[in-house]
Amino acid sequence: MRAQPIPREEDTVVQSRTPRQGGAADELRRILQRIDGRGYPAYREIRGAYAFPGYRLEVDYVQPDPFAPPSQVIVTVPRNVAGFPPELLRTPVRATALEDFITRRFYALSSRARAGSRGTGGSGLVSIDRPPQEVLRRTSVTMGAEGVEARFVVGLPARGRTVLGRQAEELFFREIPAVVDGALRYANLDAAAVRRQVETVEDAECIRDALEGRGLVAFVADGAILPRVSGVDDRPLAEGTVVPFCSPPGLRAEFETPNRGRVTGMGIPAGVVLVVGGGYHGKSTLLAAVEKGIYNHIPGDGRELVVTDTGAVKIRAEDGRGIENVDISPFISNLPFGKDTSSFSTQDASGSTSQAANILEALETGARVLLIDEDTSATNFMIRDGRMQRLVAKKKEPITPFIDKVGQLGRDLGVSTLLVMGGSGDYFDVADTVIAMEEYLPRDVTAEAKQIARDRAAAREREGGDRFGPVKARRPLPRSVDPSRGKRAASVSAKGPATILFGAHAIDLSCVGGIADISQTRAIGDALVYLRERYLDGKRTLAEALALLKRDLDEKGMDILSPYRRGDYALPRMFEVAAALNRLRTLRCV
Ligand code: ADP
Ligand code: MG
């Protein structure tokens, strides 16, 4: 039942038939001089590899015109020339931190190099993928057996559609060498800054590895800066009075790190953890920081040592989304007109059904921690108090609220929940730990909350049975994952971090947490095609197919996702790959 490979739109881009292999740099210069003043397609002649002093430069892809996406160039600096000390590459985590550092440096130098435009469209551009605050594995810069490889883009200079050969010479023989030299050779980097980044990332990773053994799902270091500049600017808030994080004594945890010794902070325990507090006291900010703690951060971010179990998934209401064959019966049953909720499908989910599906889908793919904020939850999904229970009989209310299920999640499935809920004290009954945020500082109020729960029993009755209920494993059908557009070739692209254009369909990821970078979104889109072609066969479960995808990515790297050597991928989690598939409205599962 395996689907045929689908031809890709990029395959039709015309390239020179035989890219040249291993020419001297002078040869590139001669070609540029020769094609000066000719039509833009003459640039195709430069495709190929050239030996520059100290590195190899490959023109991998040549754009068809100055307004098209820029050309791709790959530079490899041999190990001995690049000169990175082996200890910076001792572990994969260190290597990723170093590669990220080099990418940032390359980006900074190349944007500085491009003082003025040198012609039409993207003429004169030199650029590389730009990392966010998170340090992710990416394809822009990699340390391989041969040396350091950087993949970046270049806008080949033109006036109108006429080749500007002299400007191109400047670009290849003056500007690119300066950027390559400045970014890919250890001697030209700020050694202390490199070490700081590698060590920071290593320390965070080390704490993350230790969380589970300590019975924690997250750790927020003392001194961490959680608030961000704005909803669209992820850098640390610096204006006004920023309150650095300080752990409450009852929840204080200590970790021994390899590089900065002992670190203290708040350990968020496994189980049901409730975050309460007045409006505007920093509850959502704490949860958002924990949400991003699945990734490591650059030094200076403020969240360097905010570290979360990589199995944490943000759950929210998402009305309007499509749902395909999800068993939402643990939360929802008795829908009007007897609609079956053990195999629930809709093209237009309600707030509560979407939140239920988001939970079941996360559990299906192995989530260990659910992160939920009242701000983005459906009220009727979260709570149903005693008075409402009395007025609306259970027979007429399809929803078993989360409050009756959250304890079972832990007991039956070993799944923890971190929940921001300032609006309902009914949750005191089911919480293992209660943290109050007061003027941006946490206080452990577990004992107080438990006392209140004893003094004032909630007038509500438990609903929804004694067990959590089934988590169905679905088997996606490959034909329902089709990136082609009618008879035309497959086309998949990221249009912003939250949208994948998948053939004729748009996948909306705006309610999906866990994506830090558009380069992850790109990789997710292509991973769906990879899954369709390799692993979805109507027999494998989604979780099995994702495990195979993850194995391939770990063993072979992200280059498996494309026939081209892309420099603009960043590694996503399998949760987000699943989230994209689940939001593809053509998806069908058995
Ligand atoms: P809540 O969810 O409790 O209503 P938020 O987390 O949304 O509150 O925070 C309210 C505002 O306070 C936000 O603008 C946020 O940037 C700011 N803020 C959060 N934490 C801090 C802090 N530690 N120091 C300064 N400002 C903060
Ligand atoms: Mg809030």
Coordinates of C-alpha atoms and ligand atoms in Angstrom, one line a residue:
M1 CA 0.0 0.0 0.0
R2 CA 3.0 2.3 0.0
A3 CA 2.4 5.4 -2.0
Q4 CA 4.4 6.3 -5.1
P5 CA 7.0 9.0 -4.6
I6 CA 5.6 12.3 -5.8
P7 CA 7.7 14.5 -8.2
R8 CA 8.5 17.8 -6.6
E9 CA 8.1 21.2 -8.1
E10 CA 11.7 22.1 -7.6
D11 CA 12.7 19.1 -9.9
T12 CA 11.5 21.1 -12.8
V13 CA 13.9 24.0 -12.2
V14 CA 16.3 24.1 -15.1
Q15 CA 19.9 23.6 -14.1
S16 CA 23.1 23.2 -16.2
R17 CA 23.5 19.6 -17.1
T18 CA 26.9 18.9 -15.8
P19 CA 28.0 21.0 -12.8
R20 CA 31.7 21.4 -12.8
Q21 CA 33.7 19.5 -10.2
G22 CA 36.7 20.8 -8.4
G23 CA 37.7 23.8 -10.6
A24 CA 40.1 26.4 -9.3
A25 CA 38.7 29.7 -8.0
D26 CA 40.2 31.5 -10.9
E27 CA 37.9 29.5 -13.2
L28 CA 34.9 31.1 -11.4
R29 CA 36.5 34.5 -12.0
R30 CA 36.9 33.9 -15.7
I31 CA 33.3 32.7 -16.1
L32 CA 32.0 35.8 -14.3
Q33 CA 34.1 38.1 -16.5
R34 CA 33.0 36.3 -19.6
I35 CA 29.2 36.4 -18.8
D36 CA 29.3 40.0 -17.7
G37 CA 26.6 41.9 -19.6
R38 CA 24.8 38.8 -20.8
G39 CA 21.3 37.6 -20.0
Y40 CA 20.7 36.3 -16.5
P41 CA 20.4 32.6 -17.5
A42 CA 24.2 32.8 -18.3
Y43 CA 24.7 32.5 -14.5
R44 CA 23.9 28.9 -14.8
E45 CA 27.4 28.4 -16.0
I46 CA 28.8 29.0 -12.5
R47 CA 27.1 26.0 -11.0
G48 CA 29.8 23.7 -9.6
A49 CA 32.6 23.5 -7.1
Y50 CA 35.7 25.7 -6.8
A51 CA 38.8 25.5 -4.6
F52 CA 39.3 28.8 -2.8
P53 CA 42.3 29.4 -0.5
G54 CA 41.3 27.7 2.7
Y55 CA 37.9 26.4 1.6
R56 CA 35.8 24.8 -1.1
L57 CA 32.9 26.7 -2.5
E58 CA 30.1 25.1 -4.3
V59 CA 27.4 26.9 -6.2
D60 CA 24.7 24.4 -5.7
Y61 CA 21.7 26.0 -7.1
V62 CA 21.4 29.0 -9.5
Q63 CA 18.3 31.2 -9.4
P64 CA 16.6 31.8 -12.7
D65 CA 16.2 35.5 -12.3
P66 CA 17.1 38.2 -9.8
F67 CA 13.6 38.2 -8.2
A68 CA 13.5 34.4 -7.7
P69 CA 14.6 32.9 -4.4
P70 CA 18.3 33.4 -4.2
S71 CA 21.0 30.9 -5.3
Q72 CA 22.4 28.5 -2.8
V73 CA 26.1 28.3 -2.0
I74 CA 27.8 25.7 0.2
V75 CA 31.2 26.4 1.7
T76 CA 33.4 23.7 3.4
V77 CA 36.3 24.7 5.5
P78 CA 38.6 21.7 6.3
R79 CA 39.0 20.8 9.9
N80 CA 42.6 21.8 10.1
V81 CA 41.9 25.2 8.6
A82 CA 38.8 25.8 10.7
G83 CA 40.8 24.9 13.8
F84 CA 38.0 24.1 16.3
P85 CA 39.3 22.6 19.5
P86 CA 38.0 19.0 19.9
E87 CA 36.5 19.7 23.3
L88 CA 33.9 22.0 21.7
L89 CA 32.7 19.0 19.7
R90 CA 33.0 16.3 22.4
T91 CA 29.2 15.6 22.4
P92 CA 26.4 16.1 20.0
V93 CA 24.9 18.7 22.3
R94 CA 28.1 20.7 22.3
A95 CA 28.4 20.4 18.5
T96 CA 24.8 21.7 18.1
A97 CA 25.6 24.7 20.3
L98 CA 28.7 25.4 18.4
E99 CA 27.0 25.1 15.0
D100 CA 24.3 27.5 16.2
F101 CA 26.9 30.0 17.3
I102 CA 28.6 29.9 14.0
T103 CA 25.3 30.3 12.2
R104 CA 24.6 33.5 14.2
R105 CA 28.0 34.8 13.6
F106 CA 27.7 34.2 9.9
Y107 CA 24.3 35.9 9.8
A108 CA 25.6 39.0 11.6
L109 CA 28.7 39.3 9.4
S110 CA 26.7 38.8 6.2
S111 CA 24.0 41.3 7.0
R112 CA 26.8 43.8 7.8
A113 CA 28.5 43.0 4.5
R114 CA 25.5 43.9 2.5
A115 CA 26.0 47.6 2.9
G116 CA 24.0 48.6 -0.2
S117 CA 22.0 46.8 -2.8
R118 CA 24.0 46.0 -5.9
G119 CA 21.3 45.8 -8.5
T120 CA 17.9 44.5 -9.2
G121 CA 15.8 42.3 -6.8
G122 CA 18.0 40.3 -4.4
S123 CA 21.2 41.3 -6.1
G124 CA 24.2 41.2 -3.8
L125 CA 22.4 39.4 -0.9
V126 CA 24.4 37.1 1.3
S127 CA 22.4 35.5 4.0
I128 CA 22.1 32.4 6.1
D129 CA 19.2 31.0 8.2
R130 CA 18.6 33.1 11.2
P131 CA 18.2 31.3 14.5
P132 CA 15.6 32.4 17.1
Q133 CA 16.4 32.6 20.9
E134 CA 16.4 28.8 20.9
V135 CA 19.4 26.6 20.0
L136 CA 18.2 24.0 17.6
R137 CA 19.8 21.4 15.5
R138 CA 19.8 22.9 12.0
T139 CA 21.3 22.4 8.5
S140 CA 22.8 25.9 8.1
V141 CA 26.1 25.0 9.6
T142 CA 27.3 21.5 10.4
M143 CA 30.5 20.1 11.7
G144 CA 31.2 17.0 9.7
A145 CA 34.1 14.6 9.1
E146 CA 35.4 16.9 6.3
G147 CA 35.2 20.1 8.3
V148 CA 32.7 22.9 8.8
E149 CA 30.1 23.2 6.2
A150 CA 27.9 26.3 5.8
R151 CA 24.9 26.5 3.5
F152 CA 23.8 30.0 2.6
V153 CA 22.1 32.0 -0.1
V154 CA 23.5 34.6 -2.5
G155 CA 21.6 37.0 -4.7
L156 CA 23.5 36.9 -8.0
P157 CA 23.9 40.6 -9.1
A158 CA 22.0 41.9 -12.1
R159 CA 20.8 45.1 -13.6
G160 CA 17.3 44.3 -14.9
R161 CA 18.0 40.8 -16.3
T162 CA 21.6 41.6 -17.3
V163 CA 24.5 39.9 -15.4
L164 CA 26.6 42.2 -13.4
G165 CA 29.8 40.2 -13.6
R166 CA 32.1 42.7 -11.8
Q167 CA 29.7 42.9 -8.9
A168 CA 29.5 39.1 -8.8
E169 CA 33.3 39.0 -8.7
E170 CA 33.3 41.4 -5.7
L171 CA 30.8 39.1 -4.0
F172 CA 32.6 35.9 -4.5
F173 CA 36.2 37.1 -4.1
R174 CA 35.9 39.8 -1.4
E175 CA 32.7 39.7 0.6
I176 CA 32.0 36.0 0.9
P177 CA 35.6 35.2 1.8
A178 CA 35.4 37.8 4.5
V179 CA 32.3 36.3 6.0
V180 CA 33.6 32.8 5.7
D181 CA 36.9 33.8 7.3
G182 CA 35.1 35.6 10.1
A183 CA 32.6 33.0 10.9
L184 CA 34.0 29.6 10.1
R185 CA 37.4 29.8 11.6
Y186 CA 37.8 29.4 15.3
A187 CA 40.7 31.9 15.4
N188 CA 38.3 34.7 14.3
L189 CA 35.6 33.9 16.8
D190 CA 35.2 35.3 20.3
A191 CA 36.5 32.2 22.1
A192 CA 35.0 33.2 25.4
A193 CA 31.6 33.7 23.8
V194 CA 31.8 30.4 22.0
R195 CA 32.6 28.6 25.3
R196 CA 29.8 30.4 27.1
Q197 CA 27.3 29.2 24.6
V198 CA 28.5 25.6 24.5
E199 CA 28.6 25.4 28.3
T200 CA 25.3 27.1 28.8
V201 CA 23.6 24.7 26.4
E202 CA 25.4 21.7 28.0
D203 CA 24.3 22.8 31.5
A204 CA 20.7 23.1 30.5
E205 CA 20.7 19.7 28.7
C206 CA 22.3 18.1 31.8
I207 CA 19.5 19.4 34.0
R208 CA 16.9 18.3 31.6
D209 CA 18.4 14.8 31.6
A210 CA 18.2 14.7 35.4
L211 CA 14.6 15.9 35.7
E212 CA 12.8 12.6 35.5
G213 CA 15.1 10.9 38.1
R214 CA 14.3 13.7 40.5
G215 CA 10.5 13.4 40.0
L216 CA 10.3 16.8 38.2
V217 CA 8.8 17.9 34.9
A218 CA 10.5 21.3 34.8
F219 CA 13.0 23.5 36.5
V220 CA 13.1 27.3 36.6
A221 CA 16.5 28.6 37.9
D222 CA 16.8 31.4 40.4
G223 CA 17.6 34.6 38.6
A224 CA 15.9 33.6 35.4
I225 CA 14.2 36.4 33.4
L226 CA 10.9 35.1 32.1
P227 CA 9.0 38.0 30.5
R228 CA 9.6 38.8 26.8
V229 CA 9.7 42.2 25.1
S230 CA 6.3 41.6 23.5
G231 CA 4.1 38.9 21.9
V232 CA 6.1 39.3 18.7
D233 CA 9.5 39.8 20.1
D234 CA 11.0 36.9 22.0
R235 CA 14.0 38.7 23.5
P236 CA 14.0 39.2 27.3
L237 CA 12.1 42.2 28.7
A238 CA 14.5 44.8 29.8
E239 CA 12.4 47.9 30.2
G240 CA 10.7 48.9 33.5
T241 CA 11.1 46.7 36.5
V242 CA 11.7 43.1 35.6
V243 CA 11.5 40.7 38.6
P244 CA 14.1 37.9 38.3
F245 CA 12.7 34.5 39.2
C246 CA 13.2 33.3 42.8
S247 CA 12.1 29.9 43.9
P248 CA 9.9 29.4 47.0
P249 CA 11.7 27.4 49.7
G250 CA 9.2 24.5 49.6
L251 CA 9.9 23.8 46.0
R252 CA 13.6 24.6 45.8
A253 CA 15.7 22.1 43.9
E254 CA 19.4 22.0 43.3
F255 CA 21.3 20.6 40.4
E256 CA 25.0 20.0 39.9
T257 CA 26.0 21.2 36.4
P258 CA 29.2 20.4 34.5
N259 CA 30.1 24.0 33.9
R260 CA 28.6 26.4 36.5
G261 CA 28.5 24.1 39.4
R262 CA 25.5 24.1 41.7
V263 CA 22.4 25.8 40.4
T264 CA 19.2 26.4 42.5
G265 CA 15.7 27.1 41.4
M266 CA 12.1 25.9 41.5
G267 CA 11.5 22.3 40.7
I268 CA 8.0 21.7 39.2
P269 CA 7.1 18.2 40.4
A270 CA 5.4 15.5 38.4
G271 CA 1.7 15.1 39.1
V272 CA -1.0 17.8 39.0
V273 CA 0.5 21.2 39.6
L274 CA -1.8 24.2 39.8
V275 CA -0.6 27.8 39.2
V276 CA -2.9 30.3 40.8
G277 CA -2.7 34.1 41.5
G278 CA -4.3 37.3 40.6
G279 CA -4.6 38.6 37.1
Y280 CA -1.4 40.1 35.7
H281 CA 0.8 38.5 38.3
G282 CA 2.9 36.5 35.9
K283 CA 1.1 33.1 35.7
S284 CA 1.0 32.9 31.9
T285 CA 4.5 34.2 31.6
L286 CA 5.7 31.3 33.8
L287 CA 3.8 28.8 31.8
A288 CA 5.1 30.2 28.5
A289 CA 8.7 30.0 29.7
V290 CA 8.2 26.4 30.8
E291 CA 6.7 25.7 27.4
K292 CA 9.8 26.9 25.7
G293 CA 12.0 25.1 28.2
I294 CA 11.8 22.0 25.9
Y295 CA 14.5 23.8 24.0
N296 CA 17.9 25.2 25.0
H297 CA 18.4 29.0 24.9
I298 CA 21.3 31.2 24.0
P299 CA 23.3 33.0 26.8
G300 CA 21.6 36.2 27.7
D301 CA 18.1 35.0 26.9
G302 CA 17.1 34.9 30.5
R303 CA 15.6 31.4 30.1
E304 CA 19.0 29.6 29.8
L305 CA 18.2 27.4 32.8
V306 CA 14.5 27.2 32.4
V307 CA 14.3 23.5 31.5
T308 CA 11.4 21.3 30.7
D309 CA 10.8 17.6 30.0
T310 CA 10.9 17.2 26.2
G311 CA 7.6 15.3 26.5
A312 CA 5.7 18.4 27.4
V313 CA 2.9 19.6 25.1
K314 CA 0.9 22.8 25.3
I315 CA -2.8 22.1 25.1
R316 CA -5.4 24.7 24.3
A317 CA -8.8 25.1 22.8
E318 CA -8.7 25.5 19.0
D319 CA -12.3 25.9 17.7
G320 CA -12.6 25.6 14.0
R321 CA -9.9 23.0 13.6
G322 CA -10.5 19.7 11.8
I323 CA -10.5 16.4 13.7
E324 CA -10.1 13.0 12.1
N325 CA -11.2 9.9 13.8
V326 CA -10.1 10.7 17.3
D327 CA -11.5 8.9 20.3
I328 CA -12.5 11.8 22.6
S329 CA -14.8 9.6 24.7
P330 CA -12.7 10.1 27.9
F331 CA -14.0 13.7 27.8
I332 CA -17.0 13.8 25.6
S333 CA -19.9 11.4 25.1
N334 CA -23.7 11.6 24.5
L335 CA -23.4 14.3 21.8
P336 CA -26.7 15.4 20.3
F337 CA -28.1 13.1 17.7
G338 CA -26.0 10.2 19.0
K339 CA -22.8 11.3 17.2
D340 CA -20.1 8.8 18.0
T341 CA -17.3 10.2 20.1
S342 CA -15.0 7.1 20.1
S343 CA -14.4 7.9 16.4
F344 CA -15.0 11.6 16.3
S345 CA -14.4 13.5 13.1
T346 CA -15.4 17.1 12.2
Q347 CA -14.2 19.9 10.0
D348 CA -15.2 22.5 12.5
A349 CA -14.5 21.6 16.1
S350 CA -15.9 23.5 19.1
G351 CA -13.7 24.8 21.8
S352 CA -14.3 21.8 24.1
T353 CA -14.1 19.1 21.4
S354 CA -10.9 20.7 20.0
Q355 CA -9.3 20.8 23.4
A356 CA -10.3 17.2 24.0
A357 CA -8.8 16.1 20.7
N358 CA -5.6 18.1 21.3
I359 CA -5.1 16.1 24.5
L360 CA -5.9 12.7 23.0
E361 CA -3.6 13.4 20.1
A362 CA -0.8 14.4 22.4
L363 CA -1.3 11.2 24.4
E364 CA -1.4 9.1 21.3
T365 CA 2.1 10.3 20.4
G366 CA 3.6 9.9 23.9
A367 CA 3.2 13.2 25.7
R368 CA 4.3 13.0 29.3
V369 CA 3.3 16.5 30.5
L370 CA 0.4 18.6 29.5
L371 CA 0.7 22.4 29.8
I372 CA -2.6 24.2 30.0
D373 CA -3.5 27.9 30.5
E374 CA -6.9 29.1 31.4
D375 CA -6.4 32.0 29.1
T376 CA -6.6 29.7 26.1
S377 CA -8.9 27.0 27.4
A378 CA -12.6 26.3 26.9
T379 CA -14.3 27.1 30.2
N380 CA -16.8 24.3 29.9
F381 CA -14.0 21.9 29.2
M382 CA -12.1 22.9 32.4
I383 CA -14.8 23.3 35.0
R384 CA -18.4 22.5 35.8
D385 CA -19.4 23.5 39.3
G386 CA -22.0 22.0 41.7
R387 CA -24.8 24.4 40.8
M388 CA -24.4 23.8 37.1
Q389 CA -24.3 20.0 37.7
R390 CA -27.7 20.4 39.5
L391 CA -29.3 22.5 36.8
V392 CA -28.1 20.6 33.7
A393 CA -28.4 16.8 34.2
K394 CA -25.3 14.7 33.2
K395 CA -27.5 13.0 30.6
K396 CA -27.8 16.3 28.8
E397 CA -24.1 17.4 29.3
P398 CA -21.7 15.6 26.9
I399 CA -18.6 17.0 28.6
T400 CA -16.7 15.4 31.5
P401 CA -14.7 18.4 32.6
F402 CA -10.9 18.2 32.8
I403 CA -11.0 18.5 36.6
D404 CA -12.4 14.9 36.8
K405 CA -9.8 13.5 34.5
V406 CA -6.6 15.2 35.4
G407 CA -5.9 12.9 38.4
Q408 CA -6.6 9.8 36.2
L409 CA -4.1 11.1 33.6
G410 CA -1.4 10.7 36.3
R411 CA -2.6 7.5 37.8
D412 CA -3.6 5.6 34.7
L413 CA -1.1 7.0 32.2
G414 CA 1.7 8.6 34.2
V415 CA 1.0 11.9 32.5
S416 CA 1.6 15.1 34.6
T417 CA -0.3 18.4 34.1
L418 CA 0.9 21.9 34.8
L419 CA -2.2 24.1 34.8
V420 CA -2.6 27.8 35.1
M421 CA -6.0 28.3 36.8
G422 CA -6.8 31.5 38.7
G423 CA -10.5 31.1 38.2
S424 CA -11.6 27.9 40.0
G425 CA -10.7 26.7 43.5
D426 CA -12.5 23.4 42.7
Y427 CA -9.1 22.4 41.4
F428 CA -7.6 22.4 44.9
D429 CA -9.2 19.0 45.4
V430 CA -7.2 17.4 42.6
A431 CA -3.9 19.3 42.7
D432 CA -0.8 17.8 44.2
T433 CA 1.0 21.1 44.3
V434 CA -0.3 24.6 44.2
I435 CA 1.9 27.6 43.3
A436 CA 0.7 31.1 43.7
M437 CA 2.2 33.9 41.6
E438 CA 2.3 37.1 43.5
E439 CA 3.9 40.1 41.8
Y440 CA 5.8 37.8 39.5
L441 CA 7.2 35.7 42.4
P442 CA 6.0 32.1 43.2
R443 CA 4.9 31.0 46.6
D444 CA 4.2 27.4 47.6
V445 CA 0.6 27.5 48.8
T446 CA -0.1 23.8 48.6
A447 CA -0.9 23.4 52.3
E448 CA -3.2 26.5 52.4
A449 CA -5.1 25.3 49.4
K450 CA -5.6 21.9 50.8
Q451 CA -6.8 23.4 54.1
I452 CA -9.3 25.5 52.2
A453 CA -10.4 22.5 50.3
R454 CA -11.1 20.7 53.6
D455 CA -12.9 23.6 55.2
R456 CA -15.1 24.4 52.2
A457 CA -15.9 21.2 50.4
A458 CA -16.8 21.9 46.7
A459 CA -20.5 21.1 46.1
R460 CA -19.7 19.2 43.0
E461 CA -19.9 15.5 42.2
R462 CA -17.3 13.5 40.5
E463 CA -18.1 12.6 36.9
G464 CA -16.7 10.5 34.2
G465 CA -16.0 7.1 35.9
D466 CA -12.9 5.8 37.6
R467 CA -10.6 5.3 34.7
F468 CA -9.2 7.8 32.2
G469 CA -10.4 5.7 29.3
P470 CA -9.0 4.7 25.9
V471 CA -6.2 6.4 24.0
K472 CA -6.8 5.2 20.5
A473 CA -3.8 4.5 18.1
R474 CA -4.8 5.6 14.6
R475 CA -3.4 4.4 11.3
P476 CA -3.2 7.2 8.8
L477 CA -3.9 6.4 5.1
P478 CA -1.1 7.6 2.8
R479 CA -3.4 8.7 0.0
S480 CA -5.0 11.2 2.3
V481 CA -1.7 13.0 2.8
D482 CA -1.3 14.3 -0.7
P483 CA 1.0 17.4 -1.4
S484 CA 0.2 17.5 -5.1
R485 CA -2.0 20.0 -6.7
G486 CA -4.2 18.3 -9.1
K487 CA -2.0 17.0 -11.9
R488 CA 0.9 19.3 -10.9
A489 CA 3.9 18.3 -9.0
A490 CA 4.1 18.2 -5.2
S491 CA 4.6 21.5 -3.5
V492 CA 5.2 22.0 0.2
S493 CA 6.4 25.2 1.8
A494 CA 6.3 27.1 5.0
K495 CA 4.5 30.4 4.8
G496 CA 5.5 31.8 8.2
P497 CA 6.2 29.7 11.2
A498 CA 2.5 28.8 11.7
T499 CA 1.4 27.9 8.2
I500 CA 2.4 25.0 5.9
L501 CA 1.2 25.1 2.3
F502 CA 0.7 21.5 1.6
G503 CA -0.3 21.0 -2.0
A504 CA -3.7 22.6 -2.4
H505 CA -4.2 22.8 1.4
A506 CA -3.0 25.2 4.1
I507 CA -2.1 23.6 7.5
D508 CA -2.8 26.1 10.3
L509 CA -0.3 25.7 13.2
S510 CA -1.1 28.9 15.0
C511 CA -2.5 27.1 18.0
V512 CA 0.4 24.6 18.2
G513 CA 3.1 25.4 20.7
G514 CA 6.5 23.8 20.4
I515 CA 7.5 25.4 17.2
A516 CA 10.2 28.0 17.8
D517 CA 11.3 28.6 14.2
I518 CA 10.0 28.7 10.7
S519 CA 12.8 26.4 9.8
Q520 CA 11.2 23.7 11.9
T521 CA 7.9 24.4 10.1
R522 CA 9.7 23.8 6.8
A523 CA 11.1 20.5 8.0
I524 CA 7.7 19.5 9.4
G525 CA 6.1 20.1 6.0
D526 CA 8.7 18.0 4.2
A527 CA 8.6 15.4 7.0
L528 CA 4.9 14.8 6.2
V529 CA 5.9 13.9 2.6
Y530 CA 8.6 11.7 3.9
L531 CA 6.2 9.9 6.2
R532 CA 3.7 9.4 3.4
E533 CA 6.3 8.0 1.1
R534 CA 8.1 5.7 3.6
Y535 CA 6.0 4.9 6.6
L536 CA 2.3 5.6 6.3
D537 CA 0.7 2.5 4.9
G538 CA -2.6 2.2 6.6
K539 CA -1.1 -0.5 8.9
R540 CA 1.4 1.4 11.0
T541 CA 0.1 3.5 13.7
L542 CA 0.9 7.2 13.7
A543 CA 3.2 6.7 16.7
E544 CA 5.1 3.9 15.0
A545 CA 5.6 5.9 11.8
L546 CA 6.8 8.9 13.9
A547 CA 9.3 6.7 15.7
L548 CA 10.7 5.5 12.4
L549 CA 10.9 9.1 11.2
K550 CA 12.7 10.1 14.4
R551 CA 15.2 7.2 14.1
D552 CA 16.0 8.2 10.5
L553 CA 16.5 11.9 11.5
D554 CA 18.7 10.9 14.4
E555 CA 20.8 8.5 12.3
K556 CA 21.0 10.3 8.9
G557 CA 20.2 13.9 9.7
M558 CA 17.6 16.3 8.1
D559 CA 19.0 15.9 4.6
I560 CA 16.7 12.9 4.2
L561 CA 13.8 15.3 4.1
S562 CA 14.7 16.8 0.7
P563 CA 16.4 15.8 -2.5
Y564 CA 18.4 19.1 -2.1
R565 CA 20.9 20.1 0.5
R566 CA 18.8 22.6 2.2
G567 CA 20.4 25.1 4.6
D568 CA 17.1 26.2 6.1
Y569 CA 15.9 23.3 8.2
A570 CA 15.7 23.1 12.0
L571 CA 14.9 20.0 13.8
P572 CA 11.2 19.7 15.0
R573 CA 9.9 17.4 17.7
M574 CA 7.7 14.5 16.6
F575 CA 4.8 16.1 18.5
E576 CA 4.7 19.0 16.2
V577 CA 5.0 16.8 13.1
A578 CA 2.0 14.9 14.4
A579 CA 0.2 18.2 15.1
A580 CA 0.7 19.3 11.5
L581 CA -0.6 15.9 10.2
N582 CA -3.6 16.1 12.5
R583 CA -4.4 19.6 11.1
L584 CA -4.2 18.5 7.5
R585 CA -7.9 18.6 6.6
T586 CA -7.7 15.7 4.1
L587 CA -6.2 13.3 6.6
R588 CA -8.0 10.0 6.9
C589 CA -7.2 7.4 9.5
V590 CA -8.4 3.9 10.3
Ligands
ADP1 P1 -1.3 36.5 34.3 O1 -1.3 35.3 33.4 O2 -1.0 36.2 35.7 O3 -2.5 37.3 34.1 P2 0.9 37.5 32.7 O4 1.9 36.3 32.8 O5 0.2 37.6 31.4 O6 -0.1 37.5 33.9 O7 1.8 38.7 33.0 C1 1.3 40.0 32.9 C2 2.3 41.0 32.5 O8 3.4 41.1 33.4 C3 2.9 40.7 31.1 O9 2.9 41.9 30.4 C4 4.3 40.3 31.4 O10 5.2 40.6 30.4 C5 4.6 41.0 32.7 N1 5.5 40.2 33.5 C6 5.5 38.8 33.7 N2 6.5 38.4 34.5 C7 7.2 39.5 34.8 C8 8.4 39.7 35.6 N3 9.0 38.7 36.2 N4 8.9 41.0 35.7 C9 8.2 42.0 35.1 N5 7.1 41.8 34.3 C10 6.6 40.6 34.2
MG2 MG -2.8 34.7 32.1

